[in-house]
XYZ file of C-alpha atoms in Angstrom:
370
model
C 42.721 -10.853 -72.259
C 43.352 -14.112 -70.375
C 43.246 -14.548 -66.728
C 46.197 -15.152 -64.210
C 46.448 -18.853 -63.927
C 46.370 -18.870 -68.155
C 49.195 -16.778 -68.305
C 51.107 -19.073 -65.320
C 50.081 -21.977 -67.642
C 47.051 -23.105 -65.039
C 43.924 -24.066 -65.891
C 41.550 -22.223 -64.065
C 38.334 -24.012 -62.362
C 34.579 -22.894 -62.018
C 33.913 -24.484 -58.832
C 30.569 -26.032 -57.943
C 31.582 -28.247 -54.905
C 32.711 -27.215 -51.628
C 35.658 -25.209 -50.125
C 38.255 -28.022 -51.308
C 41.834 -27.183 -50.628
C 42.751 -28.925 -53.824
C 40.745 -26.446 -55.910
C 41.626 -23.463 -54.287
C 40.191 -23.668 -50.950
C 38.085 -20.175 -50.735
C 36.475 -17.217 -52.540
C 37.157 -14.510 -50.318
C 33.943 -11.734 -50.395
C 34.293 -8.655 -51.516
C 34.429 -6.962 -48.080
C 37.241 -9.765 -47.313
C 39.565 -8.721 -50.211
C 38.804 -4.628 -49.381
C 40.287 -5.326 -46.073
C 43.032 -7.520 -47.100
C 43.937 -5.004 -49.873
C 43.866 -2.120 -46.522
C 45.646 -4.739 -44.980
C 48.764 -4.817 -47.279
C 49.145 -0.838 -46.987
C 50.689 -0.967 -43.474
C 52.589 -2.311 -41.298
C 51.811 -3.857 -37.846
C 53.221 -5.141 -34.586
C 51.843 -9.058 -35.481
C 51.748 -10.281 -31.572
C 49.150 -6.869 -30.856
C 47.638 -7.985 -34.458
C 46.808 -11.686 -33.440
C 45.971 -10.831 -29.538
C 43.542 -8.257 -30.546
C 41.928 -10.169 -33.624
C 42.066 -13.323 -30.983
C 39.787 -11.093 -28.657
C 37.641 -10.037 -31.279
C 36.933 -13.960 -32.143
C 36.523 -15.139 -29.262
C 33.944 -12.253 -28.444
C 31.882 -13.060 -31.147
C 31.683 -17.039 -30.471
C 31.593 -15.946 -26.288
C 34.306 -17.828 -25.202
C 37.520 -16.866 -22.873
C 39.991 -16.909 -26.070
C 40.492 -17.439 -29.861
C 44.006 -17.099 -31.314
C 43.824 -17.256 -35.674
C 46.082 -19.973 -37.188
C 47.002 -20.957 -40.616
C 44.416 -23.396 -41.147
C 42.497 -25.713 -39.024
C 45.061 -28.076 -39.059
C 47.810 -26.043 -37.715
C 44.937 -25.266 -35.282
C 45.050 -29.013 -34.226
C 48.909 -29.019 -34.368
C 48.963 -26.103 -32.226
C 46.262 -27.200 -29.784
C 47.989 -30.650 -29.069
C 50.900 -29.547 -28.174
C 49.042 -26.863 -25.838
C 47.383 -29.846 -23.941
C 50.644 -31.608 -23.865
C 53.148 -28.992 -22.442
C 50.592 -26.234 -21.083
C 53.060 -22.995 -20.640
C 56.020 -24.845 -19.034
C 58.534 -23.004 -20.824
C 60.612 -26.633 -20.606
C 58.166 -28.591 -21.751
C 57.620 -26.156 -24.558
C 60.768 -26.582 -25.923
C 60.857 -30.070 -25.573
C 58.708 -31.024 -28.300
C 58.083 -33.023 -30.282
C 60.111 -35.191 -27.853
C 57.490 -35.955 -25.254
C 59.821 -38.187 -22.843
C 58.528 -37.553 -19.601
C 54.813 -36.398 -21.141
C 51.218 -37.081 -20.754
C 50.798 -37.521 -24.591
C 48.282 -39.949 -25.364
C 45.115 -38.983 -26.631
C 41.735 -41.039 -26.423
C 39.949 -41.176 -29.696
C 37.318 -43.490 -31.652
C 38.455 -45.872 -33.778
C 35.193 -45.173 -35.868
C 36.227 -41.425 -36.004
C 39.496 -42.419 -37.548
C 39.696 -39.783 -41.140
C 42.376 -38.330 -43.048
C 43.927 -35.137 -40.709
C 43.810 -37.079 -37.712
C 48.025 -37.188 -38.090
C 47.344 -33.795 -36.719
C 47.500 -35.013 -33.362
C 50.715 -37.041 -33.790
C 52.902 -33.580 -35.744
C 53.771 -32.597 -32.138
C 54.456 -35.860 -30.739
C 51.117 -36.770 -29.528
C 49.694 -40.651 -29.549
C 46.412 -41.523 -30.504
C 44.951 -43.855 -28.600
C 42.101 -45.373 -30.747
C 39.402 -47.188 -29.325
C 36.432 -49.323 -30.562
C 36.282 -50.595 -34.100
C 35.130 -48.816 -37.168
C 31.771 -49.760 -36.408
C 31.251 -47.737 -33.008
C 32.428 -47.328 -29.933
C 31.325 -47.304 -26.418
C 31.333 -44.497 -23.597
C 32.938 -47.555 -21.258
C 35.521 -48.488 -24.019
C 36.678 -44.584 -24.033
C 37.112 -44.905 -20.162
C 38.954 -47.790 -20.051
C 41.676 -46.419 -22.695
C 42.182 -43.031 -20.322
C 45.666 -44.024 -18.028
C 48.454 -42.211 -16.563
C 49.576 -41.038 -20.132
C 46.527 -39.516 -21.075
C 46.700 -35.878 -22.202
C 43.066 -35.108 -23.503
C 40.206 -37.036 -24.915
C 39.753 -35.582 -29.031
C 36.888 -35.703 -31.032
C 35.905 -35.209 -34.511
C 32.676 -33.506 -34.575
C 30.505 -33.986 -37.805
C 26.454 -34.153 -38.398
C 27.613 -37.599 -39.710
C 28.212 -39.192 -36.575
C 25.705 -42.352 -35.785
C 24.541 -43.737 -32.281
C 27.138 -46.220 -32.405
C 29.907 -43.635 -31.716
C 29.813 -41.493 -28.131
C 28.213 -38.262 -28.422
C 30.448 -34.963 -28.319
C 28.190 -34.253 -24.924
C 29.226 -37.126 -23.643
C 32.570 -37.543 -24.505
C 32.967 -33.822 -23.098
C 31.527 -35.142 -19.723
C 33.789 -37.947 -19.436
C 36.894 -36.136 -20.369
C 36.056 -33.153 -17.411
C 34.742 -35.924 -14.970
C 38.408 -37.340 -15.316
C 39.862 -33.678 -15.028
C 41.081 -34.263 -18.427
C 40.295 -31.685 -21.739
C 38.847 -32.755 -24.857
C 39.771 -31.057 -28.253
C 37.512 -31.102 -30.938
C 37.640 -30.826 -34.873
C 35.367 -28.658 -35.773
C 36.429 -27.443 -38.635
C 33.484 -26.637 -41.083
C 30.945 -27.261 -38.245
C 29.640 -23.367 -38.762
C 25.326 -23.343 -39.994
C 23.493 -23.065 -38.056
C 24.962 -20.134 -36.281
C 23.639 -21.552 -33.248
C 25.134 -24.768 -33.869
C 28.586 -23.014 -34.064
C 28.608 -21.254 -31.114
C 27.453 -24.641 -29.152
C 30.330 -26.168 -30.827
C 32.670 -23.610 -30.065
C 31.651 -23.065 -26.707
C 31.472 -26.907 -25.271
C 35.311 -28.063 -25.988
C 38.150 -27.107 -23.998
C 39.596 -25.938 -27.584
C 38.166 -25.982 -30.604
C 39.638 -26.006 -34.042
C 38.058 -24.282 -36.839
C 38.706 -23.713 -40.672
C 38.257 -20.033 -41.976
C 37.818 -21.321 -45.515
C 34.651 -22.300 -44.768
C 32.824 -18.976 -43.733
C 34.929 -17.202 -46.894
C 38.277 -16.191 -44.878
C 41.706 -16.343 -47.020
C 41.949 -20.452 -47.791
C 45.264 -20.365 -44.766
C 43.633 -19.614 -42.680
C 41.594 -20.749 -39.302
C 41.040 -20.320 -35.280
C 41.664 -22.226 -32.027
C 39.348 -21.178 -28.876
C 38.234 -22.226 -25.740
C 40.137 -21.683 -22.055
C 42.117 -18.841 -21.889
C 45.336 -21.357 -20.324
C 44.797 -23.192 -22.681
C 45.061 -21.167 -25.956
C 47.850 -19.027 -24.129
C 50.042 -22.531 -24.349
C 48.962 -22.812 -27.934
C 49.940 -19.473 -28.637
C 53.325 -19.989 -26.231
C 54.032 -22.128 -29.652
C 53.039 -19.606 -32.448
C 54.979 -18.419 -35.139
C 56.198 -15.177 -33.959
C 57.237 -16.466 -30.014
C 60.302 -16.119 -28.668
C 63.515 -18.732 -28.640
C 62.613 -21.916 -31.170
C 58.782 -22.101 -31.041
C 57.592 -25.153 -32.488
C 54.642 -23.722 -34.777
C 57.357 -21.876 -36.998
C 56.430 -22.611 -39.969
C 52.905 -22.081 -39.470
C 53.333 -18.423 -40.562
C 50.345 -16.128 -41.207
C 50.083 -12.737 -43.058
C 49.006 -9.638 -41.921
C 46.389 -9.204 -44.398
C 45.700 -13.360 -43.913
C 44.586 -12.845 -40.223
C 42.866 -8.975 -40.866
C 40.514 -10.948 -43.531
C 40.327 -14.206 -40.977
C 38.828 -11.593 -38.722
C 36.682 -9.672 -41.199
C 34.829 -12.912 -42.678
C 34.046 -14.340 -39.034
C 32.204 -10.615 -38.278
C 30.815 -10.819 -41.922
C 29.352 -14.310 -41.048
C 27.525 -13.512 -37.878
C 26.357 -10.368 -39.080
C 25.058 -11.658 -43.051
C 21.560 -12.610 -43.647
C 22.168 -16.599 -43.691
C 18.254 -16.845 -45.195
C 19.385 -14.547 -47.927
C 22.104 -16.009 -48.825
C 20.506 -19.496 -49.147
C 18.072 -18.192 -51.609
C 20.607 -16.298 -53.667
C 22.158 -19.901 -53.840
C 19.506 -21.584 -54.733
C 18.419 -19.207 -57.195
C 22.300 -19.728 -59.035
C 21.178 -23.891 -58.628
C 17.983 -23.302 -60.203
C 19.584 -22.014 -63.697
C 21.462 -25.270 -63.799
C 18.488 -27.383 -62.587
C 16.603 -25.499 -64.849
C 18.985 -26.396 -67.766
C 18.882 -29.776 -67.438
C 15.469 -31.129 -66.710
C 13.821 -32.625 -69.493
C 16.680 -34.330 -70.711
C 16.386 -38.067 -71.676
C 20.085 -38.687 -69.466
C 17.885 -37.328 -66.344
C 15.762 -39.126 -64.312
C 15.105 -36.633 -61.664
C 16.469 -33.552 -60.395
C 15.721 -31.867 -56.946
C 17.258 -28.658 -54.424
C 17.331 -29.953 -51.304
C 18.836 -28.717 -47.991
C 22.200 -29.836 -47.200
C 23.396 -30.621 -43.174
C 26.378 -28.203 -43.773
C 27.653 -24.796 -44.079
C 26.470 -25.034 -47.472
C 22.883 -25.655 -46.483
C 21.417 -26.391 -50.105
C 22.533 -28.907 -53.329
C 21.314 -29.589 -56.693
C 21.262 -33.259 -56.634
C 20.972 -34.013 -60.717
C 19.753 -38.229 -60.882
C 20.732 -40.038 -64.022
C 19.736 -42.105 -66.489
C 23.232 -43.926 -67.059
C 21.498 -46.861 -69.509
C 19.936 -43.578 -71.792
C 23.364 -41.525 -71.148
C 26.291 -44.218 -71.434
C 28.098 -43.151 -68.606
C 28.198 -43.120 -64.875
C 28.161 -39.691 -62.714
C 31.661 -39.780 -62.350
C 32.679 -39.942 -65.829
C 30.635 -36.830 -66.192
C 32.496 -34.980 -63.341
C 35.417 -36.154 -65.655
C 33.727 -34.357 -68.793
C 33.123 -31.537 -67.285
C 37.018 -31.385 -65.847
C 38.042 -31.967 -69.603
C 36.289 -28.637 -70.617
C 36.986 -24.820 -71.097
C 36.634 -23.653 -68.289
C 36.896 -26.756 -66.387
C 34.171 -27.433 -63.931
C 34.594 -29.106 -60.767
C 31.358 -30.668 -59.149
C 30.762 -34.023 -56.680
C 29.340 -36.993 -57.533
C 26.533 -38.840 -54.822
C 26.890 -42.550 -55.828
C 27.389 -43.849 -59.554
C 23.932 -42.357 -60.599
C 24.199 -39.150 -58.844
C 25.706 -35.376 -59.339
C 25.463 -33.193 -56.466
C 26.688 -29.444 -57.047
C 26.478 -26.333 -54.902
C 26.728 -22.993 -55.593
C 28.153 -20.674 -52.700
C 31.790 -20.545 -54.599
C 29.928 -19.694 -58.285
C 30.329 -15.810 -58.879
C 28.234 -13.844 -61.144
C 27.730 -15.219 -64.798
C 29.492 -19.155 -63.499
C 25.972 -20.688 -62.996
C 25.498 -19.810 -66.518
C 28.517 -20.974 -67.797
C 28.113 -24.599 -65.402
C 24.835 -25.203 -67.085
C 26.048 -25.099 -70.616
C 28.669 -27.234 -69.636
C 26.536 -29.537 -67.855
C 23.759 -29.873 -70.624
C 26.634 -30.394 -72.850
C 28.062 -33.216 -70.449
C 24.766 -34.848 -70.222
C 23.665 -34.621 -73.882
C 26.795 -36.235 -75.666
């Protein structure tokens, strides 16, 4: 019997990289997919739906107010035009004309990354300061004027000294009465980590991918006035709202809700070592060969939390790491995995489900012995 995506005439992928939308996005737990399967049995009134899962968010992070959204992007969409309108019913409307509106945003130049057109969708400006090497706290006063709607900031592990610090770009936005709105999408592990992020923006934007929510899916939070403009420009408000399109399901938002509750509740320390017991077979698999110089399981600064990081031997192999990621996309099943420079593979294992760590091993001892 084949699977789905055979039959559709889709190749289906064993994924051993992150929670890439291109891939697929998310492997929903089993808990997840019971309740989305309840879920699609009923009915419901979708404003009570979203205001009640909303609370239930927002009481688990301990903030004033969470509303779910189709993604963390719509989350930024949705957020933007929140800061830019509040709950003038005019203003609302307006967008995204923003004649007449505060609509410029601060942000660092050196932040600059590929869903930062986000903030533009609803008619806000980025105002980018700095260079791509850094920024300082005096060039992100100087850019706030008249126009300014919000100071936003991309929050990663990632970030160096020569950018300002989310604390500090939080200070300067509130000592200029101003909000900031932060990307936060996969900032989630520590636990403790996500509630500080969470809890220190005036919104914050998170993916639900990432904690094994339906791949559409994600959450806005912070001040109550604030997320009640955001949701002023839903899907399901009255008149012409401008999130239309950002449409959720039922059983979308009921397994948004179901995977946050799942990921405060789970056994995080458990859940590493049942991932780096799946990394182990593969590690285990290809030590010892002459294309591998070194292998190691280290931690990882993400939601993730632990990689295989497999060294080569290109000289002894005849081929860089990523023309092995594109042997291993060339097989049956095809297996996706990262590369870490030209001499590196770096693979995780929270997507692989039972018997895949098997099956990426083969491949990959294949892959490395040819």
């Amino acid at each position: 019997m084949t699977d789905i995506y055979t039959r559709l005439g889709a190749r289906p992928v064993i994924n051993a990289s992150g929670n890439t939308t291109v891939w697929g996005g998310s492997t929903p737990s089993p808990a997840v997919q019971r309740a989305m399967d309840e879920a699609s049995g009923y009915w419901v009134e979708m404003a009570e739906l979203l205001e009640k899962s909303g609370e239930l968010i927002a009481e688990a992070l301990d903030v004033e107010a969470a509303y779910p959204t189709s993604g963390c992007f719509s989350a930024l969409v949705l957020s933007t035009a929140a800061l830019m309108t509040g709950s003038d019913p005019d203003k609302m409307a307006q967008i995204p004309d923003t004649t007449g509106l505060k609509n410029d945003f601060v942000f660092q130049e050196a932040q600059s990354y590929g869903y930062d057109r986000a903030y533009s969708v609803p008619g806000g400006k980025l105002v980018k300061v700095g260079d791509k090497n850094g920024c300082s706290i005096e060039q992100m006063e100087a850019a706030i004027g008249p126009s300014t709607a919000g100071i936003v900031y991309l929050v990663t592990k990632n970030n160096t000294d020569s950018v300002v610090s989310y604390d500090d770009a939080t200070k300067l936005a509130h000592d200029h009465g101003l909000p900031i709105l932060a990307d936060c999408a996969a900032q989630i592990y520590p636990i403790d980590y996500f509630l500080e992020n969470a809890q220190k923006a005036d919104l914050a934007c998170f993916g639900g991918k990432y904690m094994g929510a339906p791949h559409s899916t994600g959450f806005l939070c912070g001040r109550k006035d604030l997320v009640d403009a955001a949701v002023g420009h839903g899907f399901i408000s009255p008149g012409k709202p401008f999130g239309r399109a950002m449409k959720m399901d039922r059983q979308e938002i009921v397994g948004l809700v179901t995977a946050v509750s799942e990921w405060f509740a789970m056994d995080h320390e458990e859940r590493l070592l049942m991932a780096g017991g799946k990394l182990g077979i593969i590690q285990d698999a290809v030590s010892g060969l002459d294309s591998v110089a070194a292998t190691s399981i280290e931690a990882s600064d993400n939601y993730m939390a632990i990689a295989l990081n497999v060294t080569l031997d290109t000289k002894a192999l005849g081929k860089d790491a990523p023309g092995v990621i594109e042997a291993l996309s060339n097989m049956s099943p095809r297996i996706r995995a990262d590369t870490a420079g030209a001499d590196s593979l770096l693979l995780v294992a929270h997507n692989l489900t039972d018997g895949e760590p098997e099956i990426v091993a083969e491949s990959l001892r294949t892959a490395l012995s040819e």
